[in-house]
CSV table of C-alpha atoms in Angstrom, one decimal:
chain,number,residue,atom,x,y,z
V,1,MET,CA,-52.3,36.1,70.0
V,2,ASN,CA,-55.2,33.7,70.0
V,3,PRO,CA,-55.7,32.4,66.5
V,4,ASP,CA,-59.3,31.4,67.2
V,5,ALA,CA,-60.4,34.7,68.7
V,6,PRO,CA,-63.8,36.0,67.5
V,7,LEU,CA,-63.7,37.4,64.1
V,8,ASP,CA,-64.2,41.1,63.6
V,9,HIS,CA,-65.8,43.3,60.9
V,10,LYS,CA,-64.6,44.2,57.5
V,11,ILE,CA,-61.5,46.4,57.1
V,12,ARG,CA,-61.5,46.9,53.3
V,13,PRO,CA,-63.5,49.8,51.7
V,14,PHE,CA,-66.5,48.9,49.6
V,15,LYS,CA,-65.1,51.2,46.8
V,16,ARG,CA,-61.9,49.1,46.6
V,17,SER,CA,-64.0,46.0,45.8
V,18,LEU,CA,-65.8,47.9,43.1
V,19,ALA,CA,-62.5,49.0,41.7
V,20,GLU,CA,-61.2,45.4,41.6
V,21,ILE,CA,-64.4,44.4,39.8
V,22,THR,CA,-63.7,47.1,37.3
V,23,ILE,CA,-60.1,45.9,36.8
V,24,HIS,CA,-61.3,42.3,36.3
V,25,THR,CA,-63.8,43.6,33.7
V,26,LEU,CA,-61.0,45.4,31.8
V,27,LEU,CA,-58.7,42.4,32.1
V,28,LEU,CA,-61.4,40.3,30.3
V,29,LEU,CA,-62.8,42.9,27.9
V,30,VAL,CA,-59.6,44.6,26.6
V,31,PRO,CA,-57.8,41.4,25.4
V,32,ILE,CA,-61.1,40.2,23.7
V,33,ALA,CA,-61.5,43.5,21.9
V,34,LEU,CA,-57.9,43.6,20.8
V,35,VAL,CA,-57.9,40.1,19.5
V,36,LEU,CA,-61.1,40.6,17.5
V,37,PHE,CA,-59.7,43.9,16.2
V,38,THR,CA,-56.3,42.5,15.2
V,39,VAL,CA,-57.9,39.5,13.4
V,40,HIS,CA,-60.1,41.8,11.3
V,41,ILE,CA,-57.2,44.2,10.6
V,42,SER,CA,-54.9,41.4,9.6
V,43,GLN,CA,-57.5,40.0,7.2
V,44,GLN,CA,-58.1,43.5,5.8
V,45,ARG,CA,-61.8,43.4,6.6
V,46,THR,CA,-63.8,46.6,6.6
V,47,TRP,CA,-65.3,48.4,9.6
V,48,ALA,CA,-68.7,47.3,8.6
V,49,GLN,CA,-67.6,43.6,8.6
V,50,PHE,CA,-66.0,44.2,12.1
V,51,MET,CA,-69.3,45.6,13.4
V,52,GLN,CA,-71.2,42.6,11.8
V,53,THR,CA,-68.9,40.3,13.8
V,54,LEU,CA,-69.7,42.2,17.0
V,55,TYR,CA,-73.4,42.0,16.1
V,56,GLU,CA,-73.3,38.2,15.6
V,57,ILE,CA,-71.4,37.8,18.9
V,58,GLY,CA,-74.1,39.9,20.7
V,59,GLU,CA,-76.9,37.9,19.0
V,60,PHE,CA,-75.3,34.6,20.2
V,61,LEU,CA,-74.9,35.9,23.8
V,62,HIS,CA,-78.4,37.3,23.8
V,63,GLY,CA,-79.7,33.8,23.1
V,64,GLU,CA,-77.7,32.3,26.0
V,65,VAL,CA,-77.7,35.1,28.5
V,66,GLY,CA,-80.7,33.7,30.5
V,67,TRP,CA,-79.0,30.6,31.7
V,68,ILE,CA,-75.6,32.3,32.0
V,69,VAL,CA,-76.8,35.0,34.4
V,70,SER,CA,-79.0,32.5,36.3
V,71,LEU,CA,-75.9,30.3,36.8
V,72,ASP,CA,-73.8,33.4,37.9
V,73,VAL,CA,-76.5,34.3,40.4
V,74,ALA,CA,-76.6,30.8,41.8
V,75,ILE,CA,-72.8,30.7,42.1
V,76,MET,CA,-72.8,34.1,43.8
V,77,PHE,CA,-75.4,33.1,46.4
V,78,ALA,CA,-73.5,29.9,47.1
V,79,LEU,CA,-70.3,31.9,47.6
V,80,PHE,CA,-72.2,34.3,49.8
V,81,THR,CA,-73.7,31.6,51.9
V,82,ILE,CA,-70.4,29.8,52.4
V,83,SER,CA,-68.5,32.9,53.3
V,84,VAL,CA,-70.9,34.7,55.7
V,85,GLY,CA,-73.0,31.7,56.8
V,86,GLY,CA,-70.3,30.2,59.0
V,87,GLN,CA,-69.4,27.4,56.6
V,88,VAL,CA,-65.7,28.3,56.4
V,89,LEU,CA,-64.1,26.3,59.2
V,90,GLY,CA,-60.6,26.1,60.7
V,91,GLU,CA,-58.1,28.5,62.3
V,92,ALA,CA,-59.3,32.1,62.2
V,93,MET,CA,-56.6,33.5,60.0
V,94,LYS,CA,-56.8,30.7,57.5
V,95,ALA,CA,-60.5,30.9,57.4
V,96,SER,CA,-60.2,34.6,56.7
V,97,LYS,CA,-57.8,34.0,53.8
V,98,MET,CA,-60.3,31.5,52.4
V,99,ARG,CA,-63.1,34.1,52.6
V,100,GLY,CA,-60.7,36.5,50.7
V,101,ASP,CA,-60.3,33.9,48.0
V,102,LEU,CA,-64.1,33.5,47.8
V,103,GLY,CA,-64.4,37.2,47.5
V,104,THR,CA,-62.0,37.3,44.5
V,105,ILE,CA,-63.9,34.5,42.8
V,106,ALA,CA,-67.1,36.5,43.3
V,107,GLU,CA,-65.6,39.6,41.8
V,108,PHE,CA,-64.5,37.6,38.8
V,109,VAL,CA,-68.0,36.2,38.3
V,110,ALA,CA,-69.5,39.7,38.5
V,111,ALA,CA,-66.9,40.9,36.0
V,112,THR,CA,-67.9,38.2,33.5
V,113,SER,CA,-71.5,39.2,33.7
V,114,ILE,CA,-70.6,42.8,32.9
V,115,VAL,CA,-68.5,41.8,29.9
V,116,ILE,CA,-71.3,39.7,28.5
V,117,THR,CA,-73.7,42.6,28.9
V,118,ILE,CA,-71.4,45.0,27.1
V,119,MET,CA,-70.8,42.5,24.3
V,120,MET,CA,-74.5,42.2,23.7
V,121,LEU,CA,-74.9,46.0,23.1
V,122,PRO,CA,-74.0,45.9,19.3
V,123,TYR,CA,-76.9,43.5,18.8
V,124,TYR,CA,-79.3,45.7,20.7
V,125,TRP,CA,-78.0,48.8,18.8
V,126,GLU,CA,-79.3,47.4,15.5
V,127,GLU,CA,-82.8,47.4,16.8
V,128,PRO,CA,-83.5,49.8,19.7
V,129,THR,CA,-86.5,47.9,20.9
V,130,ARG,CA,-84.1,45.1,21.9
V,131,PHE,CA,-82.8,47.3,24.6
V,132,LEU,CA,-85.9,46.3,26.5
V,133,ALA,CA,-84.2,43.0,27.2
V,134,LEU,CA,-81.8,44.9,29.4
V,135,PHE,CA,-84.6,45.4,31.9
V,136,GLY,CA,-84.2,41.7,32.7
V,137,VAL,CA,-80.4,41.5,32.5
V,138,VAL,CA,-79.2,44.7,34.2
V,139,PRO,CA,-81.0,44.1,37.6
V,140,ALA,CA,-79.4,40.7,37.8
V,141,VAL,CA,-76.0,42.1,36.9
V,142,VAL,CA,-76.4,44.9,39.5
V,143,VAL,CA,-77.2,42.2,42.2
V,144,LEU,CA,-74.2,40.2,41.2
V,145,VAL,CA,-71.9,43.3,41.4
V,146,PHE,CA,-73.4,44.3,44.7
V,147,LEU,CA,-73.0,40.9,46.3
V,148,ALA,CA,-69.5,40.5,44.8
V,149,ALA,CA,-68.4,43.9,46.2
V,150,GLN,CA,-69.8,42.9,49.6
V,151,LEU,CA,-68.0,39.6,49.6
V,152,GLY,CA,-64.8,41.3,48.5
V,153,SER,CA,-64.9,43.9,51.2
V,154,TRP,CA,-65.7,41.6,54.2
V,155,VAL,CA,-62.4,40.5,55.6
V,156,PHE,CA,-63.2,38.5,58.8
V,157,VAL,CA,-60.1,38.7,61.0
V,158,ASN,CA,-59.7,39.3,64.7
V,159,THR,CA,-58.4,42.7,65.7
V,160,GLU,CA,-54.8,41.5,66.4
V,161,GLY,CA,-54.8,39.8,62.9
V,162,GLN,CA,-55.9,43.1,61.4
V,163,VAL,CA,-53.1,45.0,63.1
V,164,ARG,CA,-50.5,42.5,61.8
V,165,GLU,CA,-51.9,42.8,58.3
V,166,THR,CA,-51.8,46.6,58.3
V,167,GLU,CA,-48.2,46.5,59.6
V,168,ARG,CA,-47.4,44.2,56.7
V,169,LEU,CA,-49.0,46.5,54.2
V,170,GLN,CA,-47.1,49.5,55.7
V,171,ALA,CA,-43.8,47.6,55.2
V,172,VAL,CA,-44.7,46.6,51.7
V,173,ASN,CA,-45.7,50.1,50.7
V,174,GLN,CA,-42.6,51.6,52.2
V,175,GLU,CA,-40.4,49.1,50.3
V,176,LEU,CA,-42.3,49.9,47.0
V,177,LEU,CA,-41.8,53.7,47.6
V,178,GLU,CA,-38.1,53.1,48.1
V,179,GLU,CA,-37.8,51.0,44.9
V,180,LEU,CA,-39.8,53.6,42.9
V,181,GLY,CA,-37.1,56.3,43.1
V,182,ARG,CA,-37.8,59.4,41.0
V,183,TRP,CA,-40.8,60.3,39.0
V,184,SER,CA,-42.0,63.0,36.5
V,185,SER,CA,-42.7,66.4,38.1
V,186,LYS,CA,-44.5,67.7,35.0
V,187,PRO,CA,-48.3,67.6,34.4
V,188,TRP,CA,-49.0,64.1,33.0
V,189,PRO,CA,-51.4,65.1,30.2
V,190,LEU,CA,-48.8,67.5,28.8
V,191,VAL,CA,-46.0,64.9,28.9
V,192,ILE,CA,-48.3,62.3,27.1
V,193,LEU,CA,-49.4,64.8,24.5
V,194,VAL,CA,-45.8,65.9,23.7
V,195,ASN,CA,-44.7,62.3,23.3
V,196,LEU,CA,-47.7,61.5,21.1
V,197,ALA,CA,-47.2,64.5,18.9
V,198,ALA,CA,-43.5,63.9,18.5
V,199,MET,CA,-43.7,60.3,17.6
V,200,ALA,CA,-46.9,60.3,15.5
V,201,THR,CA,-45.8,63.3,13.5
V,202,GLY,CA,-42.3,62.1,13.0
V,203,SER,CA,-43.4,58.6,11.9
V,204,GLY,CA,-46.2,60.0,9.7
V,205,LEU,CA,-43.8,62.3,7.9
V,206,ALA,CA,-41.4,59.5,7.4
V,207,PHE,CA,-44.1,57.4,5.7
V,208,ALA,CA,-45.5,60.3,3.7
V,209,ILE,CA,-42.2,61.6,2.4
V,210,ARG,CA,-41.2,58.1,1.2
V,211,ASN,CA,-44.7,57.6,-0.3
V,212,ALA,CA,-47.6,59.6,-1.6
V,213,HIS,CA,-47.9,63.0,0.1
V,214,ASP,CA,-51.7,62.8,0.3
V,215,SER,CA,-51.4,59.9,2.7
V,216,LEU,CA,-49.7,62.1,5.4
V,217,TRP,CA,-52.8,62.7,7.6
V,218,LEU,CA,-53.9,59.1,7.3
V,219,MET,CA,-50.6,57.8,8.5
V,220,VAL,CA,-50.3,60.4,11.3
V,221,ALA,CA,-53.8,59.3,12.5
V,222,SER,CA,-52.8,55.6,12.3
V,223,ASP,CA,-49.5,56.3,14.2
V,224,LEU,CA,-51.5,58.2,16.9
V,225,VAL,CA,-53.6,55.1,17.4
V,226,VAL,CA,-50.5,52.8,17.5
V,227,VAL,CA,-48.5,55.0,19.8
V,228,SER,CA,-51.4,55.6,22.1
V,229,LEU,CA,-52.0,51.9,22.6
V,230,MET,CA,-48.3,51.3,23.3
V,231,PHE,CA,-48.3,54.1,25.8
V,232,ILE,CA,-51.3,52.6,27.6
V,233,GLY,CA,-49.4,49.3,27.8
V,234,ILE,CA,-46.3,51.0,29.2
V,235,LEU,CA,-48.3,52.9,31.8
V,236,LEU,CA,-50.2,49.8,32.9
V,237,PHE,CA,-47.0,47.8,33.0
V,238,TYR,CA,-45.0,50.2,35.2
V,239,PHE,CA,-48.0,51.1,37.4
V,240,LEU,CA,-48.6,47.5,38.3
V,241,ARG,CA,-44.9,46.8,38.6
V,242,PHE,CA,-44.3,49.7,41.0
V,243,THR,CA,-47.5,49.3,43.2
V,244,PHE,CA,-47.9,45.5,43.7
V,245,LYS,CA,-45.8,42.7,44.9
V,246,ASP,CA,-48.4,40.2,43.8
V,247,HIS,CA,-47.0,37.8,41.2
V,248,ILE,CA,-50.4,37.4,39.5
V,249,LYS,CA,-50.8,41.2,39.0
V,250,LEU,CA,-47.1,41.4,37.8
V,251,GLY,CA,-48.0,38.7,35.3
V,252,PHE,CA,-50.9,40.7,34.1
V,253,SER,CA,-48.6,43.7,33.7
V,254,TRP,CA,-46.5,41.7,31.2
V,255,LEU,CA,-49.6,40.5,29.5
V,256,PHE,CA,-50.8,44.0,29.0
V,257,LEU,CA,-47.4,45.1,27.7
V,258,ILE,CA,-47.1,42.3,25.2
V,259,ILE,CA,-50.7,42.7,23.9
V,260,LEU,CA,-50.5,46.5,23.7
V,261,SER,CA,-47.2,46.3,21.8
V,262,VAL,CA,-47.8,43.5,19.4
V,263,VAL,CA,-51.4,44.4,18.4
V,264,PRO,CA,-50.6,48.0,17.5
V,265,LEU,CA,-47.6,47.0,15.4
V,266,VAL,CA,-49.7,44.4,13.5
V,267,PHE,CA,-52.3,47.2,12.9
V,268,LEU,CA,-49.5,49.6,11.7
V,269,PHE,CA,-48.1,47.0,9.3
V,270,THR,CA,-51.5,46.2,7.9
V,271,GLN,CA,-52.3,49.9,7.5
V,272,VAL,CA,-49.1,50.5,5.6
V,273,VAL,CA,-49.8,47.5,3.3
V,274,VAL,CA,-53.3,48.7,2.6
V,275,THR,CA,-52.4,52.4,2.1
V,276,TYR,CA,-49.4,51.8,-0.1
V,277,GLN,CA,-50.4,48.6,-1.8
V,278,GLY,CA,-47.6,46.5,-0.3
V,279,TRP,CA,-44.6,46.6,2.0
V,280,SER,CA,-41.1,47.8,1.1
V,281,PRO,CA,-38.5,47.7,3.9
V,282,LEU,CA,-36.4,50.5,2.4
V,283,ARG,CA,-39.5,52.7,1.9
V,284,ASP,CA,-41.5,51.9,5.0
V,285,LEU,CA,-39.0,50.9,7.7
V,286,PRO,CA,-37.9,54.4,8.7
V,287,GLY,CA,-41.5,55.2,9.9
V,288,VAL,CA,-41.6,52.0,11.9
V,289,LEU,CA,-38.2,52.6,13.4
V,290,ILE,CA,-39.1,56.1,14.6
V,291,ILE,CA,-42.0,54.6,16.6
V,292,LEU,CA,-39.9,51.7,18.0
V,293,VAL,CA,-36.9,53.8,18.9
V,294,GLY,CA,-39.2,56.6,20.4
V,295,VAL,CA,-41.2,54.1,22.5
V,296,ALA,CA,-38.0,52.4,23.7
V,297,ASN,CA,-36.5,55.7,24.7
V,298,THR,CA,-39.5,57.1,26.5
V,299,GLY,CA,-40.7,53.9,28.1
V,300,PHE,CA,-38.0,51.3,28.5
V,301,LEU,CA,-34.6,52.9,29.2
V,302,PRO,CA,-33.3,52.0,32.7
V,303,ALA,CA,-34.1,54.9,35.0
V,304,THR,CA,-30.8,54.7,36.8
V,305,ASN,CA,-28.6,57.7,36.2
V,306,ARG,CA,-31.1,59.2,33.7
V,307,SER,CA,-31.3,63.0,33.6
V,308,LYS,CA,-34.1,65.0,35.4
V,309,PHE,CA,-35.2,66.2,31.9
V,310,TRP,CA,-35.7,62.6,30.7
V,311,MET,CA,-37.6,61.6,33.9
V,312,ASP,CA,-39.9,64.7,33.6
V,313,TRP,CA,-40.7,64.1,29.9
V,314,SER,CA,-40.8,60.3,29.6
V,315,ILE,CA,-43.8,58.0,29.7
V,316,GLN,CA,-42.0,55.9,32.3
V,317,GLY,CA,-41.7,59.1,34.4
V,318,VAL,CA,-45.5,59.6,34.1
V,319,ALA,CA,-46.1,55.9,35.2
V,320,ARG,CA,-43.8,56.5,38.2
V,321,GLN,CA,-45.8,59.6,39.0
V,322,PHE,CA,-49.1,57.6,39.0
V,323,ALA,CA,-47.5,54.9,41.1
V,324,HIS,CA,-46.1,57.4,43.6
V,325,ARG,CA,-49.5,59.0,44.1
V,326,ALA,CA,-51.2,55.7,44.5
V,327,LEU,CA,-48.6,54.5,47.1
V,328,VAL,CA,-48.8,57.6,49.1
V,329,ARG,CA,-52.6,57.5,49.2
V,330,GLN,CA,-52.5,53.8,50.2
V,331,GLN,CA,-49.9,54.5,52.9
V,332,ASP,CA,-52.2,57.2,54.4
V,333,VAL,CA,-55.2,54.9,54.4
V,334,VAL,CA,-53.2,52.0,55.9
V,335,GLN,CA,-51.7,54.3,58.6
V,336,ALA,CA,-55.2,55.5,59.5
V,337,GLN,CA,-56.4,51.9,59.8
V,338,TRP,CA,-53.5,50.9,61.9
V,339,THR,CA,-54.0,53.8,64.3
V,340,HIS,CA,-57.7,52.9,64.6
V,341,LEU,CA,-57.0,49.2,65.2
V,342,LYS,CA,-54.3,49.9,67.8
V,343,GLU,CA,-56.7,52.1,69.7
V,344,LYS,CA,-59.4,49.5,69.5
V,345,LEU,CA,-57.1,46.7,70.6
V,346,HIS,CA,-55.9,48.9,73.5
V,347,SER,CA,-59.5,49.6,74.6
V,348,ALA,CA,-60.4,45.9,74.4
V,349,LYS,CA,-57.4,44.9,76.6
V,350,HIS,CA,-58.3,47.6,79.0
V,351,VAL,CA,-61.8,46.4,79.4
V,352,GLU,CA,-60.6,42.8,79.7
V,353,ALA,CA,-58.2,43.8,82.5
V,354,ASN,CA,-60.9,45.6,84.4
V,355,GLU,CA,-63.1,42.5,84.3
């Protein structure tokens, strides 16, 4: 293989780059929202005060958005010029990796612009005429997203390098499928609803029986929020764990799990204190334990030697189902790419031999 052979066209779908930008946006937006929400809940602030904080953040960003977006656009064009303008030098495979890194940076820059735009919306909501400002912001953000998606999808590698990469991806996918093992065979919405109903109702009843009966529906609603967030954390954790070998993405899976476990529990503790005018371990601990034991049972028990019933009706089983679907779909895509590239390489060698 000639490492300095001419570079070929992109092999990554445009939609995949858009999906990565969406993931980067969520990785920025969700922790920010959870931190703000937790701070307000822990300080027992009202919903109106929470919205006022969002309004003030939006007002601040509105005043700064001009130079922020201009800087993002300048950075994006610089990355674009470096990547596609022949400014990345060196051995072809290393240069291609550098272009991939530049594409990741571009996707992150685009994600920050989306987050800033979203966080300005509460400020605009207070006075609808302010939405006119979006006519100046949204086009710039759209340009950023488009350029970032283009940069993220252009992987300049010679054909032999592409074949090696697809073969590596096939091996990684097969290894992940073998590690995955079993998964839930039940419809995932039904499994999630059953788990939510069981835990939220059980915990809500435990709180209400030990306290005032008129608080039953309030505590059930609070428990639904808490358990839902914890389930999201479990699903993200296992999905990333079972579908990626990348250490950065695995690190994010732990970050999601920790945030979406600690924040809901802080919210639940605060809700109990506010509703019942204080905290009593003997009175309130049973409701918390039902959630903790239930979440541990459905999400964190080792899957080895677990019954088919547990795998079918556990949140971990649903996460494994999602991961299996994603891996099979990815395997089909990679196999199709490999077949196409092998045919292309064979044709190129045939033409070269005839010359």
